[in-house]
Structures are given as C-alpha cells and as structure tokens.
C-alpha cells in the first residue's frame, strides 16, 4: 500500500491532488507575505547596521544575533503558543507570516549590510562631498553598486525561506509539508508515504531549483564582469 | 571664504589636529604641504565636514558649518577631488558629471550635459563622455573627477592629494589641468607633495607637521628662506 511502486498509492495522490495544490498555494502565500516583511526588516536593519551610529548599529546587531542564534522552530512556537496561552493568539496564518518574516529578515539584514559594506568608502565620501544627503547617496550611488553583491545571496535566502515554510508544521500550519503530513496520516487518505513525500519534495525542488540556479548564474556572471573590469584597469 | 577657528580633531586617543587656525580668502590658491600623518588631509576634510572637528569652528562663506547644515552648505559652496578619484563606476563619464547638477542643482538634463561637455573640454576628454570610468587611466580618471567637481560650479574646490595615486607619467597631465584652473577665480585648497606645483600656483603655502600649522608664507618665502627647522628638513628631503 505504501510502497513506492504501488500504483494504488500514486492513484490516491492524483485523486487528492487538490491537497497538494492547496499546500503549494499556502506555502507560496506565506512565503510571499513573509518576503515583504523580511525585505522591509532587512532594509531597515541593514541600513541601521551601516549607519555608523552606535545605538542603531547595536540594535541591529541584537536583532540579527538573537534571530540567527535561536532555532526558527522555537521562534514559531514562541510566537504561536507563548502568545496564545497569554491570550493574544495571532492565529496560524499571521504567525507564519510574522515568524518567517522576522527570521528571514535577520538574514536579509546581513545580506544588505554586506552589500553596502562592499562599496568602497570613497564612494560615500564622493557623494557626500557633492552634497548628497543620506537618501540620495544610498539611492543614486551606493545601492546601484551593492545590488549586484546583494542579489545572489538574497535569492539564496529566499530559497531557504520557501523551504522553511515547512517549519510551520510544528504549530499546525497549512503549508505544503503540513498538508502532506496530514494526507499520509489521514484516516481516508493515509498510507501513501513514499509517493506523497516524493511529490511534496518534487514541488519544493521545482520551486527552489530555478531560483538557486539563477543565483549561481548571477554570481558567476558577476565574477566574470569583475575580472573584465580588472583587466581593463591594468590595460 | 573658508575659516578654521581653533579646530581640534581626535581619532580615538590620537590628537590629529591641534588647535588649527586658518583662513582662506576668496579666489586664493592655498597649498598645504607637510609629512605624512601631519593632518593635512584631515584639515582639508574638515572644510567640507567629511571629518567633523572634535572642537572648534569652521566657517564657509561667512556661515558656520555644522552637522545640521553640512549637506546643504557643502552642496552650495564646495567640491572635492580625491586621491583615489572616486568616480562612480556604475555610470558613464557623462552621467558622473551630470548626476549632481541634475539631482542637486536643479539643472535640466540639457543644461547639465552642456555644462559637462564644457568642462570635459577644459580637461581635454570630450571623447570619453560615453565610456565607463574603469576603462580610463588614472590620470584620465582624475581629470574626469576634476571636471565633475567643476560641474557643481562651486566657489571652492578642495584637492586631497590629487596626484598621489598616479603614475609619474600621468601626474603632469593632471597638474596641467589644475594650473589652468588656477587662472579662474575659484578658491583652491590643495594638499600635495608636488613642490613644483606649489611654487607655480600657490598664493600661499602652509606647512603642517604633527597636527599643527608650523609655518605659512608665500612660495618664494618657503622655498628660499623657510624659518622653521622642521620645514628646512622637510624641503631638503623632498626637493631633489
């Protein structure tokens, strides 16, 4: 029944394909909203980290270190159960958005910080000496130069976030992995373990593989461009 | 035009500027010389608040420069040319020159481009308008950087060791541009090790050592009869 080659098991998956599509759609929605939150947090804390203002740098540091050095599962449990039992339940959907957004935001902040720091100090000074304020400096001069450094690791972070939607399983989410689990353990639908997880994994792979490939390609072309500029300089 | 009043600057415990007082008149060409680590660059960087003094006052054009008004006041009055050129590598030469005029000085794209071509002509690089800075030689990049500074049409241009990062061969092409510039009524403050340039262009030379101004005078005074022992030592070493 549960065998990987059992046609009955595969048929059952096809019959209940809507479950997987629903999981996929929930995962995408969660990832989408969480991405917006993560980008906002990442930009805010990334800019704070590079502001040179001690207090802002410290606040950003604390956020990043706490989030990066505790398990995302714990953060989700905290947001969901700790708040639920103190009477401020957020509901599973909002928990998903927030937990993943805050978690990924810390990684985004680091990616953005590294990108900004990759731009030579002279660029900031040239812009400042021309009379650009902070926003003008960032918008016209710094971000266009750091974006190529930021994009590849940012896409990798997004890939991780898509996979991390599956952690919502711990608080009873409706994401792809949670629904797959309900499916294989369900009274009417249960049993097709191998096929179900293969399908679930395939969907994740089809989502993530193109993105990571894109990131790798970006990175390679970036390196090639740098090499070209270097030779141009020597010439 | 520029006035530094009792300016002190610390980097941590390091006292890099010790009570510096200095006035630069409108249209004056002031050259600051001295050994490395003497505070020359810090002095000139205090004039546009790339470094904010730890204590003391900086006045530009009669107005005190503060961390509050620095963006606006610097935009209106000063430009800077750096040792490492600091052209924007993601923009063509033309875009480098028109960015500040269009975004900060309310010029139309057409006006800004006319201005850019005018100053590209001054530095002799009109044919490079559409290339990216990284494809140019150091000397060419620095000439573009000078053109970029000119495009702001500021009354003051600060030069922070503009030829120190250049090949010996290309130093002269940059100096030639600066000599040409010195004929205009622009206030120039130049930190440099080029004594020939100082002699030819400076109205006044300032010698700094260990964060202090040791001696100020005309180029003739400096290169013929410096008073201070430290200045004699320095000149003896640097002039071959």
Short mmCIF file of N, CA, C and O in Angstrom, two decimals, chain A residues 121-166:
data_model
loop_
_atom_site.label_atom_id
_atom_site.label_comp_id
_atom_site.label_asym_id
_atom_site.label_seq_id
_atom_site.Cartn_x
_atom_site.Cartn_y
_atom_site.Cartn_z
N UNK A 121 34.65 53.04 0.62
CA UNK A 121 34.32 54.22 1.44
C UNK A 121 34.38 55.50 0.60
O UNK A 121 33.61 56.44 0.83
N UNK A 122 35.30 55.53 -0.36
CA UNK A 122 35.45 56.71 -1.20
C UNK A 122 34.18 57.09 -1.95
O UNK A 122 33.95 58.25 -2.23
N UNK A 123 33.35 56.08 -2.25
CA UNK A 123 32.11 56.36 -2.95
C UNK A 123 31.15 57.16 -2.06
O UNK A 123 30.48 58.08 -2.51
N UNK A 124 31.09 56.79 -0.78
CA UNK A 124 30.25 57.52 0.17
C UNK A 124 30.77 58.96 0.28
O UNK A 124 30.01 59.91 0.30
N UNK A 125 32.10 59.08 0.35
CA UNK A 125 32.70 60.40 0.55
C UNK A 125 32.51 61.29 -0.67
O UNK A 125 32.22 62.48 -0.53
N UNK A 126 32.67 60.69 -1.86
CA UNK A 126 32.47 61.48 -3.07
C UNK A 126 31.05 62.02 -3.10
O UNK A 126 30.82 63.19 -3.38
N UNK A 127 30.10 61.15 -2.79
CA UNK A 127 28.70 61.56 -2.82
C UNK A 127 28.43 62.64 -1.77
O UNK A 127 27.75 63.63 -2.03
N UNK A 128 29.02 62.45 -0.61
CA UNK A 128 28.83 63.43 0.47
C UNK A 128 29.46 64.76 0.09
O UNK A 128 28.89 65.82 0.31
N UNK A 129 30.64 64.70 -0.54
CA UNK A 129 31.33 65.93 -0.89
C UNK A 129 30.58 66.69 -1.99
O UNK A 129 30.76 67.88 -2.16
N UNK A 130 29.74 65.96 -2.75
CA UNK A 130 28.94 66.65 -3.77
C UNK A 130 27.69 67.28 -3.16
O UNK A 130 27.02 68.06 -3.82
N UNK A 131 27.38 66.88 -1.94
CA UNK A 131 26.21 67.44 -1.29
C UNK A 131 24.99 66.54 -1.33
O UNK A 131 23.86 67.00 -1.17
N UNK A 132 25.21 65.23 -1.57
CA UNK A 132 24.08 64.31 -1.48
C UNK A 132 23.80 64.00 -0.01
O UNK A 132 24.72 63.71 0.75
N UNK A 133 22.54 64.05 0.37
CA UNK A 133 22.15 63.63 1.71
C UNK A 133 22.13 62.11 1.78
O UNK A 133 22.43 61.43 0.80
N UNK A 134 21.75 61.59 2.94
CA UNK A 134 21.81 60.14 3.14
C UNK A 134 21.01 59.38 2.08
O UNK A 134 21.52 58.44 1.47
N UNK A 135 19.78 59.80 1.85
CA UNK A 135 18.93 59.05 0.93
C UNK A 135 19.45 59.12 -0.50
O UNK A 135 19.51 58.12 -1.21
N UNK A 136 19.87 60.32 -0.93
CA UNK A 136 20.40 60.49 -2.28
C UNK A 136 21.63 59.64 -2.50
O UNK A 136 21.82 59.01 -3.53
N UNK A 137 22.47 59.64 -1.46
CA UNK A 137 23.70 58.86 -1.51
C UNK A 137 23.38 57.38 -1.72
O UNK A 137 23.93 56.72 -2.59
N UNK A 138 22.48 56.89 -0.90
CA UNK A 138 22.11 55.48 -0.98
C UNK A 138 21.47 55.17 -2.32
O UNK A 138 21.80 54.20 -2.98
N UNK A 139 20.53 56.01 -2.73
CA UNK A 139 19.71 55.71 -3.89
C UNK A 139 20.49 55.79 -5.20
O UNK A 139 20.41 54.90 -6.04
N UNK A 140 21.26 56.85 -5.38
CA UNK A 140 21.94 57.04 -6.66
C UNK A 140 23.29 56.34 -6.73
O UNK A 140 23.74 55.95 -7.80
N UNK A 141 23.97 56.24 -5.60
CA UNK A 141 25.37 55.83 -5.68
C UNK A 141 25.65 54.49 -5.01
O UNK A 141 26.28 53.63 -5.61
N UNK A 142 25.16 54.29 -3.80
CA UNK A 142 25.57 53.09 -3.07
C UNK A 142 24.74 51.85 -3.49
O UNK A 142 25.31 50.83 -3.87
N UNK A 143 23.42 51.96 -3.43
CA UNK A 143 22.61 50.77 -3.72
C UNK A 143 22.81 50.23 -5.14
O UNK A 143 22.93 49.01 -5.31
N UNK A 144 22.88 51.10 -6.16
CA UNK A 144 23.12 50.53 -7.50
C UNK A 144 24.42 49.73 -7.58
O UNK A 144 24.53 48.80 -8.36
N UNK A 145 25.40 50.09 -6.73
CA UNK A 145 26.66 49.35 -6.76
C UNK A 145 26.61 48.11 -5.89
O UNK A 145 27.33 47.14 -6.13
N UNK A 146 25.78 48.14 -4.84
CA UNK A 146 25.78 46.99 -3.94
C UNK A 146 24.77 45.93 -4.38
O UNK A 146 24.85 44.79 -3.97
N UNK A 147 23.86 46.32 -5.27
CA UNK A 147 22.78 45.39 -5.64
C UNK A 147 23.33 44.10 -6.24
O UNK A 147 22.84 43.02 -5.99
N UNK A 148 24.41 44.21 -7.02
CA UNK A 148 24.98 43.01 -7.64
C UNK A 148 25.61 42.10 -6.59
O UNK A 148 25.69 40.90 -6.77
N UNK A 149 26.04 42.68 -5.50
CA UNK A 149 26.60 41.87 -4.41
C UNK A 149 25.46 41.30 -3.56
O UNK A 149 25.55 40.20 -3.02
N UNK A 150 24.36 42.04 -3.50
CA UNK A 150 23.25 41.65 -2.64
C UNK A 150 22.40 40.54 -3.28
O UNK A 150 21.99 39.60 -2.61
N UNK A 151 22.15 40.65 -4.59
CA UNK A 151 21.15 39.78 -5.20
C UNK A 151 21.41 38.28 -5.06
O UNK A 151 20.52 37.56 -4.61
N UNK A 152 22.60 37.76 -5.39
CA UNK A 152 22.76 36.31 -5.29
C UNK A 152 22.47 35.75 -3.89
O UNK A 152 21.65 34.84 -3.76
N UNK A 153 23.09 36.30 -2.83
CA UNK A 153 22.76 35.74 -1.51
C UNK A 153 21.32 36.01 -1.10
O UNK A 153 20.73 35.24 -0.35
N UNK A 154 20.74 37.08 -1.64
CA UNK A 154 19.34 37.35 -1.30
C UNK A 154 18.43 36.27 -1.88
O UNK A 154 17.51 35.80 -1.21
N UNK A 155 18.71 35.88 -3.12
CA UNK A 155 17.90 34.81 -3.72
C UNK A 155 18.07 33.52 -2.93
O UNK A 155 17.11 32.79 -2.68
N UNK A 156 19.30 33.23 -2.49
CA UNK A 156 19.51 32.03 -1.68
C UNK A 156 18.72 32.10 -0.38
O UNK A 156 18.19 31.10 0.09
N UNK A 157 18.66 33.29 0.19
CA UNK A 157 17.87 33.47 1.42
C UNK A 157 16.39 33.21 1.16
O UNK A 157 15.70 32.61 1.98
N UNK A 158 15.94 33.66 -0.02
CA UNK A 158 14.53 33.43 -0.36
C UNK A 158 14.26 31.94 -0.52
O UNK A 158 13.25 31.42 -0.07
N UNK A 159 15.22 31.23 -1.14
CA UNK A 159 15.08 29.78 -1.30
C UNK A 159 14.94 29.12 0.07
O UNK A 159 14.06 28.29 0.30
N UNK A 160 15.80 29.53 0.99
CA UNK A 160 15.72 28.97 2.35
C UNK A 160 14.38 29.28 2.99
O UNK A 160 13.82 28.44 3.70
N UNK A 161 13.88 30.47 2.73
CA UNK A 161 12.61 30.84 3.33
C UNK A 161 11.48 29.97 2.80
O UNK A 161 10.61 29.53 3.56
N UNK A 162 11.51 29.71 1.50
CA UNK A 162 10.46 28.85 0.92
C UNK A 162 10.49 27.48 1.59
O UNK A 162 9.47 26.93 1.98
N UNK A 163 11.71 26.95 1.76
CA UNK A 163 11.82 25.65 2.42
C UNK A 163 11.37 25.72 3.88
O UNK A 163 10.76 24.80 4.41
N UNK A 164 11.69 26.86 4.51
CA UNK A 164 11.36 27.00 5.93
C UNK A 164 9.88 27.14 6.20
O UNK A 164 9.46 27.03 7.36
N UNK A 165 9.06 27.37 5.16
CA UNK A 165 7.61 27.38 5.41
C UNK A 165 7.21 26.05 6.03
O UNK A 165 6.24 25.97 6.77
N UNK A 166 7.99 24.99 5.71
CA UNK A 166 7.64 23.66 6.22
C UNK A 166 7.75 23.58 7.74
O UNK A 166 7.16 22.71 8.36
#
